[in-house]
Amino acid sequence: GAFIGKVRDDQLGAVFRYDIRALGVTFDTPMADGQAATARCLIFVTPDAQRTMQTYLGACVELAPDDIDEDLIACSKVTYLEGYLWDPPKAKEAFIKAATLAHRAGRKVSLSLSDSFCVDRHRDDFLDLVNRHVDILFANEEEIISLYQATDFDAALQCVRDHCEVAALTRSEKGSLIVAGDEVHVLDAEKVAQVTDTTGAGDAYAAGFLHGLTHGRGLVDCGRMGGICAAEVIGHFGARPEISLADIVSERMA
């Protein structure tokens, strides 16, 4: 995968650049020299695995159309957009530019709604984005209900099925549901000995799902791969996997 984002040329930015490259992620975006520092997030996790997140987006809010690498977008099978970054006007322009370039190159565009608070703030914009620019939508139960102001999950499901090519909807211990037009797949949650920290579960699910999709797997396999990745992440503190996701997916999908 590749990452396009704003990181300030400071000590924390240098650590981020080193770490993300060490994980095998391409990160060639020039370091930002603005006033905002590199983003950070302080997360408090209680014994029941619930979280309180204190996030400083920092240099991320400076994302602008000029930061979009046209060649990188054109050669990527899927461009993954993060709803958290939608707030600033320049970021909106960057999103639309990236989506337009991806579709012009015959590629897919994916969006994570990120948080129900983001959806509440930008519902109309997100609906327009999903309808006009998004092929693959990721959302949890609360987010998708909020997006369509639906009475319940089933009502939201009926709304989303006509608005994008694929919607992958996560429901915590209820597993996930994948809808693509008239095609609906309900998948059980992967077994976890103990849920310790749900930080990163949504992104891990999206990573597993998109890996499967970009390697020609069917939607059921994609959903299972996403669930396996998410299950590994929630079994310990921290969003980074403690064992090889490739190995555990290969083992459980055998």
PDB file of C-alpha atoms in Angstrom:
ATOM      1  CA  GLY A   1       0.000   0.000   0.000  1.00  0.00           C
ATOM      2  CA  ALA A   2       0.933   3.655  -0.271  1.00  0.00           C
ATOM      3  CA  PHE A   3       0.164   6.587   2.010  1.00  0.00           C
ATOM      4  CA  ILE A   4      -0.514  10.182   1.013  1.00  0.00           C
ATOM      5  CA  GLY A   5      -0.804  12.500   3.986  1.00  0.00           C
ATOM      6  CA  LYS A   6       0.661  15.534   5.693  1.00  0.00           C
ATOM      7  CA  VAL A   7       3.410  14.975   8.241  1.00  0.00           C
ATOM      8  CA  ARG A   8       5.446  17.870   9.582  1.00  0.00           C
ATOM      9  CA  ASP A   9       9.212  17.919   9.271  1.00  0.00           C
ATOM     10  CA  ASP A  10       9.762  17.453  13.024  1.00  0.00           C
ATOM     11  CA  GLN A  11      10.959  14.703  15.351  1.00  0.00           C
ATOM     12  CA  LEU A  12       7.570  12.991  15.564  1.00  0.00           C
ATOM     13  CA  GLY A  13       7.199  13.241  11.796  1.00  0.00           C
ATOM     14  CA  ALA A  14      10.563  11.565  11.320  1.00  0.00           C
ATOM     15  CA  VAL A  15       9.523   8.717  13.632  1.00  0.00           C
ATOM     16  CA  PHE A  16       6.256   8.312  11.709  1.00  0.00           C
ATOM     17  CA  ARG A  17       8.038   8.239   8.360  1.00  0.00           C
ATOM     18  CA  TYR A  18      10.525   5.636   9.626  1.00  0.00           C
ATOM     19  CA  ASP A  19       7.838   3.430  11.178  1.00  0.00           C
ATOM     20  CA  ILE A  20       5.451   3.456   8.238  1.00  0.00           C
ATOM     21  CA  ARG A  21       8.228   2.666   5.778  1.00  0.00           C
ATOM     22  CA  ALA A  22       9.495  -0.118   8.049  1.00  0.00           C
ATOM     23  CA  LEU A  23       6.040  -1.690   7.776  1.00  0.00           C
ATOM     24  CA  GLY A  24       6.403  -1.828   4.009  1.00  0.00           C
ATOM     25  CA  VAL A  25       4.167   1.131   3.209  1.00  0.00           C
ATOM     26  CA  THR A  26       5.280   3.460   0.430  1.00  0.00           C
ATOM     27  CA  PHE A  27       5.511   7.004   1.828  1.00  0.00           C
ATOM     28  CA  ASP A  28       7.151   9.503  -0.491  1.00  0.00           C
ATOM     29  CA  THR A  29       5.024  12.556   0.310  1.00  0.00           C
ATOM     30  CA  PRO A  30       7.260  15.581   1.028  1.00  0.00           C
ATOM     31  CA  MET A  31       7.331  16.588   4.679  1.00  0.00           C
ATOM     32  CA  ALA A  32       5.169  19.615   5.536  1.00  0.00           C
ATOM     33  CA  ASP A  33       6.851  22.799   6.742  1.00  0.00           C
ATOM     34  CA  GLY A  34       3.742  24.568   8.090  1.00  0.00           C
ATOM     35  CA  GLN A  35       2.907  25.591  11.630  1.00  0.00           C
ATOM     36  CA  ALA A  36       0.888  22.528  12.600  1.00  0.00           C
ATOM     37  CA  ALA A  37       2.763  19.630  14.184  1.00  0.00           C
ATOM     38  CA  THR A  38       2.429  15.980  13.214  1.00  0.00           C
ATOM     39  CA  ALA A  39      -0.903  14.482  14.270  1.00  0.00           C
ATOM     40  CA  ARG A  40      -1.248  12.324  17.363  1.00  0.00           C
ATOM     41  CA  CYS A  41      -3.995  10.553  19.271  1.00  0.00           C
ATOM     42  CA  LEU A  42      -4.156   9.722  22.981  1.00  0.00           C
ATOM     43  CA  ILE A  43      -6.562   6.851  23.660  1.00  0.00           C
ATOM     44  CA  PHE A  44      -7.885   5.829  27.056  1.00  0.00           C
ATOM     45  CA  VAL A  45      -9.073   2.210  27.187  1.00  0.00           C
ATOM     46  CA  THR A  46     -11.162   0.913  30.083  1.00  0.00           C
ATOM     47  CA  PRO A  47     -11.272  -2.748  31.238  1.00  0.00           C
ATOM     48  CA  ASP A  48     -14.449  -3.339  29.173  1.00  0.00           C
ATOM     49  CA  ALA A  49     -12.474  -2.379  26.005  1.00  0.00           C
ATOM     50  CA  GLN A  50     -14.368   0.893  25.556  1.00  0.00           C
ATOM     51  CA  ARG A  51     -12.329   3.880  24.371  1.00  0.00           C
ATOM     52  CA  THR A  52     -12.109   7.617  24.787  1.00  0.00           C
ATOM     53  CA  MET A  53     -10.034   9.192  22.020  1.00  0.00           C
ATOM     54  CA  GLN A  54      -8.333  12.560  22.272  1.00  0.00           C
ATOM     55  CA  THR A  55      -7.169  13.348  18.738  1.00  0.00           C
ATOM     56  CA  TYR A  56      -5.051  16.170  17.384  1.00  0.00           C
ATOM     57  CA  LEU A  57      -5.147  16.063  13.578  1.00  0.00           C
ATOM     58  CA  GLY A  58      -2.273  18.528  13.279  1.00  0.00           C
ATOM     59  CA  ALA A  59      -0.689  18.765   9.856  1.00  0.00           C
ATOM     60  CA  CYS A  60      -3.339  16.408   8.444  1.00  0.00           C
ATOM     61  CA  VAL A  61      -5.782  19.318   8.218  1.00  0.00           C
ATOM     62  CA  GLU A  62      -3.426  20.958   5.716  1.00  0.00           C
ATOM     63  CA  LEU A  63      -4.058  18.202   3.149  1.00  0.00           C
ATOM     64  CA  ALA A  64      -4.762  19.932  -0.172  1.00  0.00           C
ATOM     65  CA  PRO A  65      -5.174  19.030  -3.861  1.00  0.00           C
ATOM     66  CA  ASP A  66      -1.492  19.718  -4.550  1.00  0.00           C
ATOM     67  CA  ASP A  67      -0.575  16.869  -2.170  1.00  0.00           C
ATOM     68  CA  ILE A  68      -2.327  14.295  -4.350  1.00  0.00           C
ATOM     69  CA  ASP A  69       0.175  12.222  -6.338  1.00  0.00           C
ATOM     70  CA  GLU A  70      -1.570  11.686  -9.673  1.00  0.00           C
ATOM     71  CA  ASP A  71       0.718   8.874 -10.786  1.00  0.00           C
ATOM     72  CA  LEU A  72       0.304   7.035  -7.478  1.00  0.00           C
ATOM     73  CA  ILE A  73      -3.491   7.297  -7.681  1.00  0.00           C
ATOM     74  CA  ALA A  74      -3.519   6.117 -11.292  1.00  0.00           C
ATOM     75  CA  CYS A  75      -1.488   2.977 -10.563  1.00  0.00           C
ATOM     76  CA  SER A  76      -3.342   2.030  -7.354  1.00  0.00           C
ATOM     77  CA  LYS A  77      -6.165  -0.491  -7.641  1.00  0.00           C
ATOM     78  CA  VAL A  78      -8.093   1.239  -4.848  1.00  0.00           C
ATOM     79  CA  THR A  79      -7.798   4.720  -3.343  1.00  0.00           C
ATOM     80  CA  TYR A  80      -8.903   4.630   0.315  1.00  0.00           C
ATOM     81  CA  LEU A  81     -10.345   7.878   1.695  1.00  0.00           C
ATOM     82  CA  GLU A  82     -10.583   8.576   5.432  1.00  0.00           C
ATOM     83  CA  GLY A  83     -13.698  10.404   6.642  1.00  0.00           C
ATOM     84  CA  TYR A  84     -11.847  11.984   9.565  1.00  0.00           C
ATOM     85  CA  LEU A  85     -10.033  14.300   7.144  1.00  0.00           C
ATOM     86  CA  TRP A  86     -13.122  15.691   5.415  1.00  0.00           C
ATOM     87  CA  ASP A  87     -13.508  18.850   7.557  1.00  0.00           C
ATOM     88  CA  PRO A  88     -11.280  21.486   5.878  1.00  0.00           C
ATOM     89  CA  PRO A  89     -12.326  22.883   2.445  1.00  0.00           C
ATOM     90  CA  LYS A  90      -8.956  22.017   0.880  1.00  0.00           C
ATOM     91  CA  ALA A  91      -9.271  18.421   2.070  1.00  0.00           C
ATOM     92  CA  LYS A  92     -12.658  18.149   0.362  1.00  0.00           C
ATOM     93  CA  GLU A  93     -11.038  19.322  -2.869  1.00  0.00           C
ATOM     94  CA  ALA A  94      -8.243  16.767  -2.388  1.00  0.00           C
ATOM     95  CA  PHE A  95     -10.792  13.964  -1.900  1.00  0.00           C
ATOM     96  CA  ILE A  96     -12.684  14.860  -5.075  1.00  0.00           C
ATOM     97  CA  LYS A  97      -9.472  15.217  -7.060  1.00  0.00           C
ATOM     98  CA  ALA A  98      -8.208  11.816  -5.889  1.00  0.00           C
ATOM     99  CA  ALA A  99     -11.541  10.137  -6.659  1.00  0.00           C
ATOM    100  CA  THR A 100     -11.748  11.760 -10.091  1.00  0.00           C
ATOM    101  CA  LEU A 101      -8.201  10.700 -10.980  1.00  0.00           C
ATOM    102  CA  ALA A 102      -8.843   7.135  -9.793  1.00  0.00           C
ATOM    103  CA  HIS A 103     -11.983   6.752 -11.873  1.00  0.00           C
ATOM    104  CA  ARG A 104     -10.337   8.368 -14.875  1.00  0.00           C
ATOM    105  CA  ALA A 105      -7.679   5.636 -14.653  1.00  0.00           C
ATOM    106  CA  GLY A 106     -10.325   2.891 -14.330  1.00  0.00           C
ATOM    107  CA  ARG A 107      -9.593   2.343 -10.629  1.00  0.00           C
ATOM    108  CA  LYS A 108     -11.857   2.041  -7.576  1.00  0.00           C
ATOM    109  CA  VAL A 109     -12.497   4.511  -4.763  1.00  0.00           C
ATOM    110  CA  SER A 110     -13.192   3.476  -1.178  1.00  0.00           C
ATOM    111  CA  LEU A 111     -14.378   5.561   1.770  1.00  0.00           C
ATOM    112  CA  SER A 112     -14.436   4.901   5.500  1.00  0.00           C
ATOM    113  CA  LEU A 113     -17.076   6.968   7.317  1.00  0.00           C
ATOM    114  CA  SER A 114     -14.680   6.898  10.311  1.00  0.00           C
ATOM    115  CA  ASP A 115     -17.003   8.070  13.079  1.00  0.00           C
ATOM    116  CA  SER A 116     -20.680   8.833  13.605  1.00  0.00           C
ATOM    117  CA  PHE A 117     -19.716  12.330  14.769  1.00  0.00           C
ATOM    118  CA  CYS A 118     -18.102  12.923  11.357  1.00  0.00           C
ATOM    119  CA  VAL A 119     -21.278  11.683   9.697  1.00  0.00           C
ATOM    120  CA  ASP A 120     -23.452  13.955  11.830  1.00  0.00           C
ATOM    121  CA  ARG A 121     -21.357  16.980  10.846  1.00  0.00           C
ATOM    122  CA  HIS A 122     -21.155  16.218   7.141  1.00  0.00           C
ATOM    123  CA  ARG A 123     -24.166  14.053   6.336  1.00  0.00           C
ATOM    124  CA  ASP A 124     -25.214  15.821   3.129  1.00  0.00           C
ATOM    125  CA  ASP A 125     -21.640  16.023   1.857  1.00  0.00           C
ATOM    126  CA  PHE A 126     -21.002  12.348   2.653  1.00  0.00           C
ATOM    127  CA  LEU A 127     -24.215  11.287   0.909  1.00  0.00           C
ATOM    128  CA  ASP A 128     -23.171  13.207  -2.190  1.00  0.00           C
ATOM    129  CA  LEU A 129     -19.650  11.746  -1.988  1.00  0.00           C
ATOM    130  CA  VAL A 130     -20.982   8.189  -1.691  1.00  0.00           C
ATOM    131  CA  ASN A 131     -23.468   8.647  -4.523  1.00  0.00           C
ATOM    132  CA  ARG A 132     -21.084  10.292  -6.970  1.00  0.00           C
ATOM    133  CA  HIS A 133     -17.558   9.144  -6.155  1.00  0.00           C
ATOM    134  CA  VAL A 134     -17.404   6.032  -3.932  1.00  0.00           C
ATOM    135  CA  ASP A 135     -17.375   2.421  -5.127  1.00  0.00           C
ATOM    136  CA  ILE A 136     -16.624   0.651  -1.826  1.00  0.00           C
ATOM    137  CA  LEU A 137     -18.009   1.997   1.451  1.00  0.00           C
ATOM    138  CA  PHE A 138     -16.886   0.953   4.933  1.00  0.00           C
ATOM    139  CA  ALA A 139     -19.039   1.831   7.939  1.00  0.00           C
ATOM    140  CA  ASN A 140     -20.057   0.422  11.275  1.00  0.00           C
ATOM    141  CA  GLU A 141     -23.664   0.026  12.348  1.00  0.00           C
ATOM    142  CA  GLU A 142     -23.906   3.383  14.100  1.00  0.00           C
ATOM    143  CA  GLU A 143     -22.326   5.264  11.191  1.00  0.00           C
ATOM    144  CA  ILE A 144     -24.527   3.813   8.457  1.00  0.00           C
ATOM    145  CA  ILE A 145     -27.697   4.447  10.485  1.00  0.00           C
ATOM    146  CA  SER A 146     -26.578   8.030  11.025  1.00  0.00           C
ATOM    147  CA  LEU A 147     -25.735   8.548   7.344  1.00  0.00           C
ATOM    148  CA  TYR A 148     -29.276   7.742   6.236  1.00  0.00           C
ATOM    149  CA  GLN A 149     -30.982   8.881   9.458  1.00  0.00           C
ATOM    150  CA  ALA A 150     -32.597   5.457   9.431  1.00  0.00           C
ATOM    151  CA  THR A 151     -34.735   3.946  12.159  1.00  0.00           C
ATOM    152  CA  ASP A 152     -32.534   0.847  12.382  1.00  0.00           C
ATOM    153  CA  PHE A 153     -29.766  -1.090  10.655  1.00  0.00           C
ATOM    154  CA  ASP A 154     -32.080  -2.940   8.248  1.00  0.00           C
ATOM    155  CA  ALA A 155     -33.556   0.334   7.019  1.00  0.00           C
ATOM    156  CA  ALA A 156     -30.083   1.787   6.471  1.00  0.00           C
ATOM    157  CA  LEU A 157     -29.117  -1.354   4.569  1.00  0.00           C
ATOM    158  CA  GLN A 158     -31.947  -0.840   2.099  1.00  0.00           C
ATOM    159  CA  CYS A 159     -30.745   2.715   1.485  1.00  0.00           C
ATOM    160  CA  VAL A 160     -27.066   1.981   0.905  1.00  0.00           C
ATOM    161  CA  ARG A 161     -27.524  -0.938  -1.492  1.00  0.00           C
ATOM    162  CA  ASP A 162     -28.398   1.433  -4.358  1.00  0.00           C
ATOM    163  CA  HIS A 163     -25.785   4.074  -3.612  1.00  0.00           C
ATOM    164  CA  CYS A 164     -22.450   2.344  -4.166  1.00  0.00           C
ATOM    165  CA  GLU A 165     -21.048  -0.796  -5.723  1.00  0.00           C
ATOM    166  CA  VAL A 166     -20.114  -2.510  -2.438  1.00  0.00           C
ATOM    167  CA  ALA A 167     -20.858  -1.662   1.195  1.00  0.00           C
ATOM    168  CA  ALA A 168     -19.005  -3.526   3.950  1.00  0.00           C
ATOM    169  CA  LEU A 169     -20.794  -2.898   7.233  1.00  0.00           C
ATOM    170  CA  THR A 170     -19.301  -4.015  10.543  1.00  0.00           C
ATOM    171  CA  ARG A 171     -21.426  -4.828  13.598  1.00  0.00           C
ATOM    172  CA  SER A 172     -18.912  -5.678  16.367  1.00  0.00           C
ATOM    173  CA  GLU A 173     -19.799  -9.032  17.979  1.00  0.00           C
ATOM    174  CA  LYS A 174     -22.557  -9.520  15.370  1.00  0.00           C
ATOM    175  CA  GLY A 175     -19.933  -9.809  12.636  1.00  0.00           C
ATOM    176  CA  SER A 176     -20.291  -7.985   9.342  1.00  0.00           C
ATOM    177  CA  LEU A 177     -22.617  -7.679   6.408  1.00  0.00           C
ATOM    178  CA  ILE A 178     -21.592  -7.093   2.815  1.00  0.00           C
ATOM    179  CA  VAL A 179     -24.056  -5.803   0.268  1.00  0.00           C
ATOM    180  CA  ALA A 180     -23.535  -5.403  -3.463  1.00  0.00           C
ATOM    181  CA  GLY A 181     -26.794  -4.635  -5.225  1.00  0.00           C
ATOM    182  CA  ASP A 182     -29.071  -7.653  -4.716  1.00  0.00           C
ATOM    183  CA  GLU A 183     -26.184  -9.682  -3.283  1.00  0.00           C
ATOM    184  CA  VAL A 184     -26.100  -9.783   0.536  1.00  0.00           C
ATOM    185  CA  HIS A 185     -23.657 -11.762   2.694  1.00  0.00           C
ATOM    186  CA  VAL A 186     -23.937 -12.033   6.484  1.00  0.00           C
ATOM    187  CA  LEU A 187     -20.710 -13.113   8.187  1.00  0.00           C
ATOM    188  CA  ASP A 188     -20.227 -14.155  11.798  1.00  0.00           C
ATOM    189  CA  ALA A 189     -17.614 -12.424  13.919  1.00  0.00           C
ATOM    190  CA  GLU A 190     -14.300 -14.231  14.258  1.00  0.00           C
ATOM    191  CA  LYS A 191     -13.763 -15.793  17.664  1.00  0.00           C
ATOM    192  CA  VAL A 192     -11.607 -13.793  20.102  1.00  0.00           C
ATOM    193  CA  ALA A 193     -10.473 -15.076  23.512  1.00  0.00           C
ATOM    194  CA  GLN A 194     -10.916 -11.616  25.036  1.00  0.00           C
ATOM    195  CA  VAL A 195     -11.697  -8.206  23.578  1.00  0.00           C
ATOM    196  CA  THR A 196      -9.042  -5.922  25.040  1.00  0.00           C
ATOM    197  CA  ASP A 197      -8.870  -2.805  22.855  1.00  0.00           C
ATOM    198  CA  THR A 198     -10.931  -2.066  19.742  1.00  0.00           C
ATOM    199  CA  THR A 199      -8.551   0.642  18.492  1.00  0.00           C
ATOM    200  CA  GLY A 200      -7.804   0.058  14.831  1.00  0.00           C
ATOM    201  CA  ALA A 201     -10.400  -2.686  14.332  1.00  0.00           C
ATOM    202  CA  GLY A 202     -12.234  -0.846  11.553  1.00  0.00           C
ATOM    203  CA  ASP A 203      -9.080  -0.051   9.618  1.00  0.00           C
ATOM    204  CA  ALA A 204      -7.814  -3.615  10.074  1.00  0.00           C
ATOM    205  CA  TYR A 205     -11.103  -4.921   8.691  1.00  0.00           C
ATOM    206  CA  ALA A 206     -10.844  -2.574   5.694  1.00  0.00           C
ATOM    207  CA  ALA A 207      -7.225  -3.628   5.114  1.00  0.00           C
ATOM    208  CA  GLY A 208      -8.091  -7.315   5.063  1.00  0.00           C
ATOM    209  CA  PHE A 209     -11.152  -6.743   2.903  1.00  0.00           C
ATOM    210  CA  LEU A 210      -9.301  -4.615   0.339  1.00  0.00           C
ATOM    211  CA  HIS A 211      -6.387  -7.038   0.230  1.00  0.00           C
ATOM    212  CA  GLY A 212      -8.805  -9.780  -0.716  1.00  0.00           C
ATOM    213  CA  LEU A 213     -10.622  -7.605  -3.231  1.00  0.00           C
ATOM    214  CA  THR A 214      -7.444  -6.478  -4.980  1.00  0.00           C
ATOM    215  CA  HIS A 215      -6.300 -10.096  -5.210  1.00  0.00           C
ATOM    216  CA  GLY A 216      -9.447 -11.305  -6.927  1.00  0.00           C
ATOM    217  CA  ARG A 217     -11.193 -12.914  -3.953  1.00  0.00           C
ATOM    218  CA  GLY A 218     -14.985 -13.089  -3.699  1.00  0.00           C
ATOM    219  CA  LEU A 219     -16.910 -10.837  -1.321  1.00  0.00           C
ATOM    220  CA  VAL A 220     -17.374 -13.566   1.304  1.00  0.00           C
ATOM    221  CA  ASP A 221     -13.639 -14.250   1.400  1.00  0.00           C
ATOM    222  CA  CYS A 222     -12.945 -10.501   1.546  1.00  0.00           C
ATOM    223  CA  GLY A 223     -15.260 -10.146   4.522  1.00  0.00           C
ATOM    224  CA  ARG A 224     -13.709 -13.120   6.299  1.00  0.00           C
ATOM    225  CA  MET A 225     -10.207 -11.737   5.723  1.00  0.00           C
ATOM    226  CA  GLY A 226     -11.298  -8.385   7.140  1.00  0.00           C
ATOM    227  CA  GLY A 227     -12.835 -10.076  10.174  1.00  0.00           C
ATOM    228  CA  ILE A 228      -9.723 -12.139  10.841  1.00  0.00           C
ATOM    229  CA  CYS A 229      -7.516  -9.032  10.746  1.00  0.00           C
ATOM    230  CA  ALA A 230      -9.862  -7.105  13.031  1.00  0.00           C
ATOM    231  CA  ALA A 231     -10.032 -10.020  15.490  1.00  0.00           C
ATOM    232  CA  GLU A 232      -6.251 -10.052  15.861  1.00  0.00           C
ATOM    233  CA  VAL A 233      -6.122  -6.316  16.579  1.00  0.00           C
ATOM    234  CA  ILE A 234      -8.830  -6.259  19.259  1.00  0.00           C
ATOM    235  CA  GLY A 235      -7.202  -9.047  21.278  1.00  0.00           C
ATOM    236  CA  HIS A 236      -4.432  -6.795  22.657  1.00  0.00           C
ATOM    237  CA  PHE A 237      -3.623  -3.165  23.372  1.00  0.00           C
ATOM    238  CA  GLY A 238      -2.557  -1.090  20.389  1.00  0.00           C
ATOM    239  CA  ALA A 239      -3.670  -0.928  16.774  1.00  0.00           C
ATOM    240  CA  ARG A 240      -0.691  -2.718  15.246  1.00  0.00           C
ATOM    241  CA  PRO A 241      -0.880  -6.505  14.873  1.00  0.00           C
ATOM    242  CA  GLU A 242       1.394  -8.546  17.123  1.00  0.00           C
ATOM    243  CA  ILE A 243       1.642 -11.455  14.697  1.00  0.00           C
ATOM    244  CA  SER A 244       1.764 -11.706  10.923  1.00  0.00           C
ATOM    245  CA  LEU A 245      -1.683 -10.989   9.488  1.00  0.00           C
ATOM    246  CA  ALA A 246      -0.682 -12.817   6.314  1.00  0.00           C
ATOM    247  CA  ASP A 247       0.068 -15.946   8.325  1.00  0.00           C
ATOM    248  CA  ILE A 248      -3.081 -15.879  10.414  1.00  0.00           C
ATOM    249  CA  VAL A 249      -5.317 -15.187   7.387  1.00  0.00           C
ATOM    250  CA  SER A 250      -3.666 -18.018   5.470  1.00  0.00           C
ATOM    251  CA  GLU A 251      -4.149 -20.373   8.427  1.00  0.00           C
ATOM    252  CA  ARG A 252      -7.797 -19.545   9.073  1.00  0.00           C
ATOM    253  CA  MET A 253      -8.804 -19.376   5.419  1.00  0.00           C
ATOM    254  CA  ALA A 254      -7.297 -22.799   4.669  1.00  0.00           C
TER     255      ALA A 254
END
